[in-house]
Amino acid sequence: MLILGCLLILVGLICFLYFDPKLFLYKLLFGVFLEIGFALVIAVSVGVLLEKTARDEYTEFAQEKSKEMSRNVFGYLYGVHLPKNSFEVLEKYVFDVPVIKTRQILNYTLPDIHEDDQIWIEMQGEYEYTVKNISDKTVPYDVKFYVSEPTEPVSEQGRNLGLQSLSIDRKNIPTEDFDDLDEAGEDEIGIKRYKKPIQLLSQQEVEVRVVFTQLKRVMDNDLYQTSCVTENLTLKLRFDPEHYNVFLEPVHPQGKWDTEQKATHGDKCTTVTINAPLMPQNGAFMWWQPKVEDVQAENFEVDNKPVQEEAKLK
């Protein structure tokens, strides 16, 4: 229709150029072709505009209905009706996030305590996980992690703290880029953040491995929380059970580990797992303290003075 209208306008213009304006044929052809041509062009333009407006309105209507149906599906399936704001939280942090972690292993090491008055330890940490783009398009993804920092002045002389190594898709990131990763993440009091933006193709899986060292107290804690939906979690904490008492707690609705293998004198590693999916901010809480052994003195007196109890760190 648009092409026909343009052709009629063109014919009308040809009549204008080649026919005598005084002739009746000129008036007939020029007027008819030009008017019909303009009418067709206007009609098509208005039709296209109305169609686009109607399409946009229908798309918006369909999206709203889709969200409403998604909210109502909980009522149909489970007999519950989530409040709108509760559904919006699920939508924002679960349904609208195009990536998940299909595998996640955390390794921590508590060094032995060598002095009775020791305050600080250098805790070794390692994260390994596989992230997958479950959407049908390429999406941006930020490889993010953080390292704990003391909230009080501590001499770092002779200490090698912070990020030690980072590999993404089995490719090592040069150490000279670590400062840029630090600047990309917003630090907080007691937390040093790192961030490395990457692109994930549709259905692509990428392995990430982070190795770091953080300064912690001999009696302290640490909290790990996953950033997106994760299919499982394995946590390994290596320590000498003669030196530490350790407490591990899952940050997960099920409230318990699926498997738990405690450290022994022979195998100085406690391994716990969650085989169920984890939601964002689920994870693991770790707490430890030095093990203190009371050494009882014999019940006798020397020069009429009792021998005092002694305590030492193991």
PDB file of C-alpha atoms in Angstrom:
ATOM      1  CA  MET A   1       0.000   0.000   0.000  1.00  0.00           C
ATOM      2  CA  LEU A   2       2.793   2.405   0.838  1.00  0.00           C
ATOM      3  CA  ILE A   3       4.562   1.645  -2.469  1.00  0.00           C
ATOM      4  CA  LEU A   4       1.315   2.120  -4.402  1.00  0.00           C
ATOM      5  CA  GLY A   5       0.730   5.471  -2.726  1.00  0.00           C
ATOM      6  CA  CYS A   6       4.246   6.634  -3.605  1.00  0.00           C
ATOM      7  CA  LEU A   7       3.768   5.535  -7.238  1.00  0.00           C
ATOM      8  CA  LEU A   8       0.507   7.498  -7.521  1.00  0.00           C
ATOM      9  CA  ILE A   9       2.194  10.602  -6.087  1.00  0.00           C
ATOM     10  CA  LEU A  10       4.995  10.138  -8.639  1.00  0.00           C
ATOM     11  CA  VAL A  11       2.469   9.864 -11.498  1.00  0.00           C
ATOM     12  CA  GLY A  12       0.767  13.025 -10.276  1.00  0.00           C
ATOM     13  CA  LEU A  13       4.070  14.888 -10.275  1.00  0.00           C
ATOM     14  CA  ILE A  14       4.816  13.666 -13.826  1.00  0.00           C
ATOM     15  CA  CYS A  15       1.426  15.008 -14.922  1.00  0.00           C
ATOM     16  CA  PHE A  16       2.313  18.323 -13.329  1.00  0.00           C
ATOM     17  CA  LEU A  17       5.578  18.505 -15.291  1.00  0.00           C
ATOM     18  CA  TYR A  18       4.438  17.284 -18.743  1.00  0.00           C
ATOM     19  CA  PHE A  19       0.768  18.354 -19.164  1.00  0.00           C
ATOM     20  CA  ASP A  20      -0.653  21.785 -19.802  1.00  0.00           C
ATOM     21  CA  PRO A  21      -2.315  22.982 -16.592  1.00  0.00           C
ATOM     22  CA  LYS A  22      -5.221  24.357 -18.659  1.00  0.00           C
ATOM     23  CA  LEU A  23      -6.229  20.912 -19.891  1.00  0.00           C
ATOM     24  CA  PHE A  24      -8.978  19.005 -18.142  1.00  0.00           C
ATOM     25  CA  LEU A  25      -6.897  15.825 -18.331  1.00  0.00           C
ATOM     26  CA  TYR A  26      -4.142  17.568 -16.339  1.00  0.00           C
ATOM     27  CA  LYS A  27      -6.548  18.535 -13.593  1.00  0.00           C
ATOM     28  CA  LEU A  28      -8.080  15.076 -13.545  1.00  0.00           C
ATOM     29  CA  LEU A  29      -4.863  13.066 -13.500  1.00  0.00           C
ATOM     30  CA  PHE A  30      -2.906  15.447 -11.282  1.00  0.00           C
ATOM     31  CA  GLY A  31      -5.689  15.796  -8.729  1.00  0.00           C
ATOM     32  CA  VAL A  32      -6.747  12.154  -8.644  1.00  0.00           C
ATOM     33  CA  PHE A  33      -3.318  10.527  -8.552  1.00  0.00           C
ATOM     34  CA  LEU A  34      -1.814  13.022  -6.127  1.00  0.00           C
ATOM     35  CA  GLU A  35      -4.736  12.999  -3.705  1.00  0.00           C
ATOM     36  CA  ILE A  36      -5.116   9.230  -3.730  1.00  0.00           C
ATOM     37  CA  GLY A  37      -1.360   8.773  -3.354  1.00  0.00           C
ATOM     38  CA  PHE A  38      -1.157  11.088  -0.339  1.00  0.00           C
ATOM     39  CA  ALA A  39      -4.219   9.420   1.159  1.00  0.00           C
ATOM     40  CA  LEU A  40      -2.628   5.990   0.850  1.00  0.00           C
ATOM     41  CA  VAL A  41       0.685   7.160   2.340  1.00  0.00           C
ATOM     42  CA  ILE A  42      -1.077   8.815   5.282  1.00  0.00           C
ATOM     43  CA  ALA A  43      -3.284   5.792   5.835  1.00  0.00           C
ATOM     44  CA  VAL A  44      -0.337   3.396   5.851  1.00  0.00           C
ATOM     45  CA  SER A  45       1.705   5.643   8.162  1.00  0.00           C
ATOM     46  CA  VAL A  46      -1.156   5.990  10.617  1.00  0.00           C
ATOM     47  CA  GLY A  47      -1.790   2.243  10.438  1.00  0.00           C
ATOM     48  CA  VAL A  48       1.835   1.409  11.193  1.00  0.00           C
ATOM     49  CA  LEU A  49       1.899   3.866  14.100  1.00  0.00           C
ATOM     50  CA  LEU A  50      -1.323   2.492  15.534  1.00  0.00           C
ATOM     51  CA  GLU A  51      -0.092  -1.071  15.084  1.00  0.00           C
ATOM     52  CA  LYS A  52       3.163  -0.309  16.922  1.00  0.00           C
ATOM     53  CA  THR A  53       1.286   1.421  19.749  1.00  0.00           C
ATOM     54  CA  ALA A  54      -1.145  -1.476  19.998  1.00  0.00           C
ATOM     55  CA  ARG A  55       1.740  -3.971  19.936  1.00  0.00           C
ATOM     56  CA  ASP A  56       3.581  -2.129  22.704  1.00  0.00           C
ATOM     57  CA  GLU A  57       0.426  -1.961  24.803  1.00  0.00           C
ATOM     58  CA  TYR A  58      -0.213  -5.650  24.241  1.00  0.00           C
ATOM     59  CA  THR A  59       3.376  -6.550  25.164  1.00  0.00           C
ATOM     60  CA  GLU A  60       3.124  -4.537  28.372  1.00  0.00           C
ATOM     61  CA  PHE A  61      -0.234  -6.148  29.125  1.00  0.00           C
ATOM     62  CA  ALA A  62       1.198  -9.626  28.454  1.00  0.00           C
ATOM     63  CA  GLN A  63       4.173  -8.980  30.738  1.00  0.00           C
ATOM     64  CA  GLU A  64       1.929  -7.810  33.563  1.00  0.00           C
ATOM     65  CA  LYS A  65      -0.309 -10.839  33.104  1.00  0.00           C
ATOM     66  CA  SER A  66       2.747 -13.090  33.067  1.00  0.00           C
ATOM     67  CA  LYS A  67       3.928 -11.669  36.386  1.00  0.00           C
ATOM     68  CA  GLU A  68       0.452 -12.017  37.834  1.00  0.00           C
ATOM     69  CA  MET A  69       0.235 -15.624  36.667  1.00  0.00           C
ATOM     70  CA  SER A  70       3.681 -16.303  38.155  1.00  0.00           C
ATOM     71  CA  ARG A  71       2.501 -14.958  41.499  1.00  0.00           C
ATOM     72  CA  ASN A  72      -0.716 -16.936  41.304  1.00  0.00           C
ATOM     73  CA  VAL A  73       1.068 -20.194  40.476  1.00  0.00           C
ATOM     74  CA  PHE A  74       2.170 -20.428  44.114  1.00  0.00           C
ATOM     75  CA  GLY A  75      -1.483 -20.310  45.089  1.00  0.00           C
ATOM     76  CA  TYR A  76      -2.479 -22.913  42.513  1.00  0.00           C
ATOM     77  CA  LEU A  77       0.362 -25.319  43.378  1.00  0.00           C
ATOM     78  CA  TYR A  78       0.919 -24.810  47.088  1.00  0.00           C
ATOM     79  CA  GLY A  79      -2.245 -23.187  48.367  1.00  0.00           C
ATOM     80  CA  VAL A  80      -0.404 -20.025  49.442  1.00  0.00           C
ATOM     81  CA  HIS A  81      -0.642 -16.488  48.116  1.00  0.00           C
ATOM     82  CA  LEU A  82       2.625 -14.616  48.373  1.00  0.00           C
ATOM     83  CA  PRO A  83       2.403 -10.875  49.033  1.00  0.00           C
ATOM     84  CA  LYS A  84       3.499  -8.824  46.039  1.00  0.00           C
ATOM     85  CA  ASN A  85       6.655  -7.525  47.733  1.00  0.00           C
ATOM     86  CA  SER A  86       7.695 -11.073  48.697  1.00  0.00           C
ATOM     87  CA  PHE A  87       7.299 -12.232  45.120  1.00  0.00           C
ATOM     88  CA  GLU A  88       9.276  -9.215  43.891  1.00  0.00           C
ATOM     89  CA  VAL A  89      12.203 -10.263  46.112  1.00  0.00           C
ATOM     90  CA  LEU A  90      12.134 -13.773  44.597  1.00  0.00           C
ATOM     91  CA  GLU A  91      11.846 -12.290  41.141  1.00  0.00           C
ATOM     92  CA  LYS A  92      14.784  -9.903  41.650  1.00  0.00           C
ATOM     93  CA  TYR A  93      17.248 -12.271  43.317  1.00  0.00           C
ATOM     94  CA  VAL A  94      16.228 -15.641  41.841  1.00  0.00           C
ATOM     95  CA  PHE A  95      14.043 -15.592  38.713  1.00  0.00           C
ATOM     96  CA  ASP A  96      15.680 -12.586  37.013  1.00  0.00           C
ATOM     97  CA  VAL A  97      19.273 -13.698  37.686  1.00  0.00           C
ATOM     98  CA  PRO A  98      20.570 -15.467  34.559  1.00  0.00           C
ATOM     99  CA  VAL A  99      23.480 -17.291  36.219  1.00  0.00           C
ATOM    100  CA  ILE A 100      23.864 -20.058  38.809  1.00  0.00           C
ATOM    101  CA  LYS A 101      26.773 -21.879  40.415  1.00  0.00           C
ATOM    102  CA  THR A 102      26.774 -25.578  39.624  1.00  0.00           C
ATOM    103  CA  ARG A 103      29.720 -26.429  41.898  1.00  0.00           C
ATOM    104  CA  GLN A 104      31.296 -24.690  44.893  1.00  0.00           C
ATOM    105  CA  ILE A 105      34.181 -25.812  47.135  1.00  0.00           C
ATOM    106  CA  LEU A 106      35.643 -23.717  49.960  1.00  0.00           C
ATOM    107  CA  ASN A 107      39.016 -24.542  51.516  1.00  0.00           C
ATOM    108  CA  TYR A 108      40.310 -22.822  54.663  1.00  0.00           C
ATOM    109  CA  THR A 109      43.431 -23.490  56.720  1.00  0.00           C
ATOM    110  CA  LEU A 110      44.038 -22.377  60.312  1.00  0.00           C
ATOM    111  CA  PRO A 111      47.796 -22.330  61.065  1.00  0.00           C
ATOM    112  CA  ASP A 112      49.170 -23.807  64.267  1.00  0.00           C
ATOM    113  CA  ILE A 113      49.514 -21.561  67.324  1.00  0.00           C
ATOM    114  CA  HIS A 114      53.129 -21.328  68.465  1.00  0.00           C
ATOM    115  CA  GLU A 115      52.991 -18.758  71.263  1.00  0.00           C
ATOM    116  CA  ASP A 116      50.812 -18.585  74.391  1.00  0.00           C
ATOM    117  CA  ASP A 117      50.227 -14.856  73.901  1.00  0.00           C
ATOM    118  CA  GLN A 118      49.688 -15.052  70.140  1.00  0.00           C
ATOM    119  CA  ILE A 119      46.902 -12.744  68.913  1.00  0.00           C
ATOM    120  CA  TRP A 120      46.892 -13.005  65.110  1.00  0.00           C
ATOM    121  CA  ILE A 121      47.027 -15.846  62.589  1.00  0.00           C
ATOM    122  CA  GLU A 122      47.306 -15.821  58.805  1.00  0.00           C
ATOM    123  CA  MET A 123      44.323 -17.806  57.575  1.00  0.00           C
ATOM    124  CA  GLN A 124      44.667 -19.346  54.107  1.00  0.00           C
ATOM    125  CA  GLY A 125      41.570 -19.493  51.904  1.00  0.00           C
ATOM    126  CA  GLU A 126      40.631 -20.890  48.526  1.00  0.00           C
ATOM    127  CA  TYR A 127      37.358 -20.718  46.591  1.00  0.00           C
ATOM    128  CA  GLU A 128      36.606 -22.959  43.632  1.00  0.00           C
ATOM    129  CA  TYR A 129      33.311 -22.797  41.785  1.00  0.00           C
ATOM    130  CA  THR A 130      31.722 -23.198  38.363  1.00  0.00           C
ATOM    131  CA  VAL A 131      29.316 -20.514  37.178  1.00  0.00           C
ATOM    132  CA  LYS A 132      26.828 -21.157  34.344  1.00  0.00           C
ATOM    133  CA  ASN A 133      24.769 -18.812  32.185  1.00  0.00           C
ATOM    134  CA  ILE A 134      21.328 -20.455  32.050  1.00  0.00           C
ATOM    135  CA  SER A 135      19.784 -17.813  29.762  1.00  0.00           C
ATOM    136  CA  ASP A 136      19.498 -17.739  25.957  1.00  0.00           C
ATOM    137  CA  LYS A 137      21.752 -14.717  25.495  1.00  0.00           C
ATOM    138  CA  THR A 138      25.188 -13.419  26.426  1.00  0.00           C
ATOM    139  CA  VAL A 139      25.163 -11.726  29.850  1.00  0.00           C
ATOM    140  CA  PRO A 140      27.691  -9.781  31.947  1.00  0.00           C
ATOM    141  CA  TYR A 141      28.883 -11.399  35.171  1.00  0.00           C
ATOM    142  CA  ASP A 142      31.074 -10.006  37.943  1.00  0.00           C
ATOM    143  CA  VAL A 143      33.528 -12.409  39.549  1.00  0.00           C
ATOM    144  CA  LYS A 144      33.358 -10.956  43.087  1.00  0.00           C
ATOM    145  CA  PHE A 145      34.989 -11.975  46.358  1.00  0.00           C
ATOM    146  CA  TYR A 146      36.283 -10.356  49.519  1.00  0.00           C
ATOM    147  CA  VAL A 147      39.043 -10.753  52.096  1.00  0.00           C
ATOM    148  CA  SER A 148      38.651  -9.864  55.774  1.00  0.00           C
ATOM    149  CA  GLU A 149      40.865  -7.106  57.161  1.00  0.00           C
ATOM    150  CA  PRO A 150      41.578  -6.117  60.789  1.00  0.00           C
ATOM    151  CA  THR A 151      39.555  -3.156  61.992  1.00  0.00           C
ATOM    152  CA  GLU A 152      42.476  -1.969  64.093  1.00  0.00           C
ATOM    153  CA  PRO A 153      46.072  -1.036  63.173  1.00  0.00           C
ATOM    154  CA  VAL A 154      48.195  -4.171  62.756  1.00  0.00           C
ATOM    155  CA  SER A 155      51.725  -4.371  61.435  1.00  0.00           C
ATOM    156  CA  GLU A 156      51.757  -6.234  58.115  1.00  0.00           C
ATOM    157  CA  GLN A 157      55.535  -6.382  57.987  1.00  0.00           C
ATOM    158  CA  GLY A 158      56.630  -9.803  56.820  1.00  0.00           C
ATOM    159  CA  ARG A 159      53.048 -10.812  56.010  1.00  0.00           C
ATOM    160  CA  ASN A 160      51.770 -11.686  52.548  1.00  0.00           C
ATOM    161  CA  LEU A 161      48.079 -10.823  52.841  1.00  0.00           C
ATOM    162  CA  GLY A 162      45.241 -10.335  50.397  1.00  0.00           C
ATOM    163  CA  LEU A 163      44.711 -11.886  46.971  1.00  0.00           C
ATOM    164  CA  GLN A 164      47.348 -14.483  46.063  1.00  0.00           C
ATOM    165  CA  SER A 165      46.068 -15.848  42.750  1.00  0.00           C
ATOM    166  CA  LEU A 166      42.996 -15.767  40.521  1.00  0.00           C
ATOM    167  CA  SER A 167      42.126 -17.921  37.531  1.00  0.00           C
ATOM    168  CA  ILE A 168      39.022 -17.591  35.367  1.00  0.00           C
ATOM    169  CA  ASP A 169      38.173 -20.218  32.758  1.00  0.00           C
ATOM    170  CA  ARG A 170      41.531 -21.857  33.630  1.00  0.00           C
ATOM    171  CA  LYS A 171      43.436 -18.698  32.685  1.00  0.00           C
ATOM    172  CA  ASN A 172      45.568 -17.009  35.346  1.00  0.00           C
ATOM    173  CA  ILE A 173      45.000 -13.294  35.901  1.00  0.00           C
ATOM    174  CA  PRO A 174      48.360 -11.431  36.070  1.00  0.00           C
ATOM    175  CA  THR A 175      49.314 -10.234  39.560  1.00  0.00           C
ATOM    176  CA  GLU A 176      49.864  -6.725  38.205  1.00  0.00           C
ATOM    177  CA  ASP A 177      46.095  -6.547  37.576  1.00  0.00           C
ATOM    178  CA  PHE A 178      45.209  -7.211  41.240  1.00  0.00           C
ATOM    179  CA  ASP A 179      45.216  -3.511  42.165  1.00  0.00           C
ATOM    180  CA  ASP A 180      42.647  -2.830  39.415  1.00  0.00           C
ATOM    181  CA  LEU A 181      40.455  -5.640  40.762  1.00  0.00           C
ATOM    182  CA  ASP A 182      40.699  -4.084  44.226  1.00  0.00           C
ATOM    183  CA  GLU A 183      39.734  -0.641  42.928  1.00  0.00           C
ATOM    184  CA  ALA A 184      36.750  -2.117  41.041  1.00  0.00           C
ATOM    185  CA  GLY A 185      35.257  -3.434  44.297  1.00  0.00           C
ATOM    186  CA  GLU A 186      33.998  -1.083  47.010  1.00  0.00           C
ATOM    187  CA  ASP A 187      35.808  -1.754  50.297  1.00  0.00           C
ATOM    188  CA  GLU A 188      34.122  -1.543  53.677  1.00  0.00           C
ATOM    189  CA  ILE A 189      35.454  -1.415  57.219  1.00  0.00           C
ATOM    190  CA  GLY A 190      36.967  -4.829  57.832  1.00  0.00           C
ATOM    191  CA  ILE A 191      36.350  -6.030  54.245  1.00  0.00           C
ATOM    192  CA  LYS A 192      38.557  -5.710  51.164  1.00  0.00           C
ATOM    193  CA  ARG A 193      36.541  -6.379  48.008  1.00  0.00           C
ATOM    194  CA  TYR A 194      37.691  -7.470  44.540  1.00  0.00           C
ATOM    195  CA  LYS A 195      35.750  -7.572  41.263  1.00  0.00           C
ATOM    196  CA  LYS A 196      36.511  -8.840  37.739  1.00  0.00           C
ATOM    197  CA  PRO A 197      33.777  -8.299  35.075  1.00  0.00           C
ATOM    198  CA  ILE A 198      33.466 -10.995  32.385  1.00  0.00           C
ATOM    199  CA  GLN A 199      30.990 -12.009  29.658  1.00  0.00           C
ATOM    200  CA  LEU A 200      29.187 -15.358  29.696  1.00  0.00           C
ATOM    201  CA  LEU A 201      27.789 -16.819  26.476  1.00  0.00           C
ATOM    202  CA  SER A 202      24.447 -18.601  26.507  1.00  0.00           C
ATOM    203  CA  GLN A 203      24.744 -21.907  28.440  1.00  0.00           C
ATOM    204  CA  GLN A 204      28.479 -21.312  28.953  1.00  0.00           C
ATOM    205  CA  GLU A 205      30.166 -22.674  32.091  1.00  0.00           C
ATOM    206  CA  VAL A 206      33.293 -21.030  33.522  1.00  0.00           C
ATOM    207  CA  GLU A 207      35.513 -22.273  36.350  1.00  0.00           C
ATOM    208  CA  VAL A 208      36.779 -19.728  38.890  1.00  0.00           C
ATOM    209  CA  ARG A 209      39.542 -20.282  41.462  1.00  0.00           C
ATOM    210  CA  VAL A 210      40.561 -17.700  44.067  1.00  0.00           C
ATOM    211  CA  VAL A 211      43.440 -18.065  46.563  1.00  0.00           C
ATOM    212  CA  PHE A 212      43.902 -15.505  49.350  1.00  0.00           C
ATOM    213  CA  THR A 213      45.363 -14.923  52.812  1.00  0.00           C
ATOM    214  CA  GLN A 214      43.563 -12.963  55.513  1.00  0.00           C
ATOM    215  CA  LEU A 215      44.608 -11.872  58.990  1.00  0.00           C
ATOM    216  CA  LYS A 216      42.344 -13.227  61.743  1.00  0.00           C
ATOM    217  CA  ARG A 217      42.499 -13.472  65.536  1.00  0.00           C
ATOM    218  CA  VAL A 218      43.309 -16.759  67.215  1.00  0.00           C
ATOM    219  CA  MET A 219      39.708 -16.673  68.483  1.00  0.00           C
ATOM    220  CA  ASP A 220      37.592 -15.386  65.604  1.00  0.00           C
ATOM    221  CA  ASN A 221      34.952 -16.252  63.017  1.00  0.00           C
ATOM    222  CA  ASP A 222      34.282 -16.008  59.310  1.00  0.00           C
ATOM    223  CA  LEU A 223      31.109 -16.009  57.224  1.00  0.00           C
ATOM    224  CA  TYR A 224      30.768 -17.145  53.623  1.00  0.00           C
ATOM    225  CA  GLN A 225      27.620 -16.289  51.619  1.00  0.00           C
ATOM    226  CA  THR A 226      26.986 -17.235  48.018  1.00  0.00           C
ATOM    227  CA  SER A 227      25.979 -14.467  45.608  1.00  0.00           C
ATOM    228  CA  CYS A 228      23.491 -16.432  43.485  1.00  0.00           C
ATOM    229  CA  VAL A 229      21.565 -19.706  43.397  1.00  0.00           C
ATOM    230  CA  THR A 230      24.085 -22.517  43.963  1.00  0.00           C
ATOM    231  CA  GLU A 231      23.407 -26.211  43.489  1.00  0.00           C
ATOM    232  CA  ASN A 232      25.609 -27.406  46.375  1.00  0.00           C
ATOM    233  CA  LEU A 233      28.383 -26.475  48.802  1.00  0.00           C
ATOM    234  CA  THR A 234      31.456 -28.263  50.141  1.00  0.00           C
ATOM    235  CA  LEU A 235      33.485 -26.691  52.952  1.00  0.00           C
ATOM    236  CA  LYS A 236      36.860 -28.018  54.073  1.00  0.00           C
ATOM    237  CA  LEU A 237      38.516 -26.516  57.163  1.00  0.00           C
ATOM    238  CA  ARG A 238      42.043 -27.733  57.871  1.00  0.00           C
ATOM    239  CA  PHE A 239      43.359 -27.330  61.426  1.00  0.00           C
ATOM    240  CA  ASP A 240      45.084 -29.233  64.199  1.00  0.00           C
ATOM    241  CA  PRO A 241      42.399 -30.436  66.658  1.00  0.00           C
ATOM    242  CA  GLU A 242      45.031 -30.203  69.398  1.00  0.00           C
ATOM    243  CA  HIS A 243      45.245 -26.449  68.823  1.00  0.00           C
ATOM    244  CA  TYR A 244      41.643 -25.394  68.116  1.00  0.00           C
ATOM    245  CA  ASN A 245      38.025 -25.900  69.021  1.00  0.00           C
ATOM    246  CA  VAL A 246      35.997 -25.347  65.851  1.00  0.00           C
ATOM    247  CA  PHE A 247      32.280 -24.783  65.249  1.00  0.00           C
ATOM    248  CA  LEU A 248      30.695 -24.877  61.768  1.00  0.00           C
ATOM    249  CA  GLU A 249      27.079 -23.902  61.121  1.00  0.00           C
ATOM    250  CA  PRO A 250      25.173 -23.988  57.804  1.00  0.00           C
ATOM    251  CA  VAL A 251      23.451 -20.745  56.825  1.00  0.00           C
ATOM    252  CA  HIS A 252      20.618 -22.577  55.118  1.00  0.00           C
ATOM    253  CA  PRO A 253      16.907 -23.275  55.755  1.00  0.00           C
ATOM    254  CA  GLN A 254      17.508 -26.981  56.366  1.00  0.00           C
ATOM    255  CA  GLY A 255      19.644 -26.055  59.392  1.00  0.00           C
ATOM    256  CA  LYS A 256      22.076 -28.982  59.214  1.00  0.00           C
ATOM    257  CA  TRP A 257      24.868 -30.408  57.099  1.00  0.00           C
ATOM    258  CA  ASP A 258      24.064 -33.263  54.755  1.00  0.00           C
ATOM    259  CA  THR A 259      27.423 -34.846  55.536  1.00  0.00           C
ATOM    260  CA  GLU A 260      30.001 -34.033  58.212  1.00  0.00           C
ATOM    261  CA  GLN A 261      33.433 -35.589  58.661  1.00  0.00           C
ATOM    262  CA  LYS A 262      35.312 -34.148  61.631  1.00  0.00           C
ATOM    263  CA  ALA A 263      39.035 -33.616  61.860  1.00  0.00           C
ATOM    264  CA  THR A 264      41.167 -36.143  63.698  1.00  0.00           C
ATOM    265  CA  HIS A 265      44.808 -36.218  64.770  1.00  0.00           C
ATOM    266  CA  GLY A 266      45.560 -38.210  61.624  1.00  0.00           C
ATOM    267  CA  ASP A 267      43.340 -36.323  59.174  1.00  0.00           C
ATOM    268  CA  LYS A 268      43.458 -32.682  60.226  1.00  0.00           C
ATOM    269  CA  CYS A 269      40.507 -31.614  58.076  1.00  0.00           C
ATOM    270  CA  THR A 270      36.808 -31.191  58.817  1.00  0.00           C
ATOM    271  CA  THR A 271      34.644 -31.561  55.703  1.00  0.00           C
ATOM    272  CA  VAL A 272      30.957 -30.628  55.572  1.00  0.00           C
ATOM    273  CA  THR A 273      28.534 -30.493  52.660  1.00  0.00           C
ATOM    274  CA  ILE A 274      25.139 -29.146  51.662  1.00  0.00           C
ATOM    275  CA  ASN A 275      23.763 -31.178  48.760  1.00  0.00           C
ATOM    276  CA  ALA A 276      20.580 -29.100  48.426  1.00  0.00           C
ATOM    277  CA  PRO A 277      20.469 -25.847  46.421  1.00  0.00           C
ATOM    278  CA  LEU A 278      21.456 -22.653  48.228  1.00  0.00           C
ATOM    279  CA  MET A 279      19.667 -19.355  47.733  1.00  0.00           C
ATOM    280  CA  PRO A 280      21.555 -16.029  47.537  1.00  0.00           C
ATOM    281  CA  GLN A 281      23.176 -15.150  50.903  1.00  0.00           C
ATOM    282  CA  ASN A 282      23.052 -18.785  52.063  1.00  0.00           C
ATOM    283  CA  GLY A 283      26.397 -20.266  53.005  1.00  0.00           C
ATOM    284  CA  ALA A 284      28.450 -21.257  56.033  1.00  0.00           C
ATOM    285  CA  PHE A 285      29.510 -19.738  59.366  1.00  0.00           C
ATOM    286  CA  MET A 286      32.841 -20.689  60.960  1.00  0.00           C
ATOM    287  CA  TRP A 287      33.986 -20.010  64.522  1.00  0.00           C
ATOM    288  CA  TRP A 288      37.175 -21.120  66.247  1.00  0.00           C
ATOM    289  CA  GLN A 289      39.104 -20.622  69.479  1.00  0.00           C
ATOM    290  CA  PRO A 290      42.415 -21.867  70.869  1.00  0.00           C
ATOM    291  CA  LYS A 291      42.171 -25.075  72.835  1.00  0.00           C
ATOM    292  CA  VAL A 292      43.220 -24.550  76.442  1.00  0.00           C
ATOM    293  CA  GLU A 293      44.352 -27.480  78.597  1.00  0.00           C
ATOM    294  CA  ASP A 294      44.331 -27.104  82.353  1.00  0.00           C
ATOM    295  CA  VAL A 295      47.400 -28.547  83.943  1.00  0.00           C
ATOM    296  CA  GLN A 296      46.586 -29.481  87.521  1.00  0.00           C
ATOM    297  CA  ALA A 297      49.420 -29.303  90.011  1.00  0.00           C
ATOM    298  CA  GLU A 298      49.937 -31.994  92.565  1.00  0.00           C
ATOM    299  CA  ASN A 299      48.259 -31.455  95.911  1.00  0.00           C
ATOM    300  CA  PHE A 300      51.230 -30.583  97.982  1.00  0.00           C
ATOM    301  CA  GLU A 301      52.729 -27.449  99.391  1.00  0.00           C
ATOM    302  CA  VAL A 302      56.205 -26.101  99.004  1.00  0.00           C
ATOM    303  CA  ASP A 303      57.259 -23.755 101.798  1.00  0.00           C
ATOM    304  CA  ASN A 304      53.603 -23.687 102.857  1.00  0.00           C
ATOM    305  CA  LYS A 305      52.599 -22.156  99.466  1.00  0.00           C
ATOM    306  CA  PRO A 306      50.200 -23.983  97.084  1.00  0.00           C
ATOM    307  CA  VAL A 307      51.278 -24.700  93.518  1.00  0.00           C
ATOM    308  CA  GLN A 308      49.060 -22.657  91.171  1.00  0.00           C
ATOM    309  CA  GLU A 309      47.194 -24.030  88.148  1.00  0.00           C
ATOM    310  CA  GLU A 310      48.737 -23.283  84.805  1.00  0.00           C
ATOM    311  CA  ALA A 311      47.090 -23.052  81.412  1.00  0.00           C
ATOM    312  CA  LYS A 312      48.745 -23.265  78.058  1.00  0.00           C
ATOM    313  CA  LEU A 313      47.697 -23.119  74.459  1.00  0.00           C
ATOM    314  CA  LYS A 314      48.067 -26.243  72.431  1.00  0.00           C
TER     315      LYS A 314
END
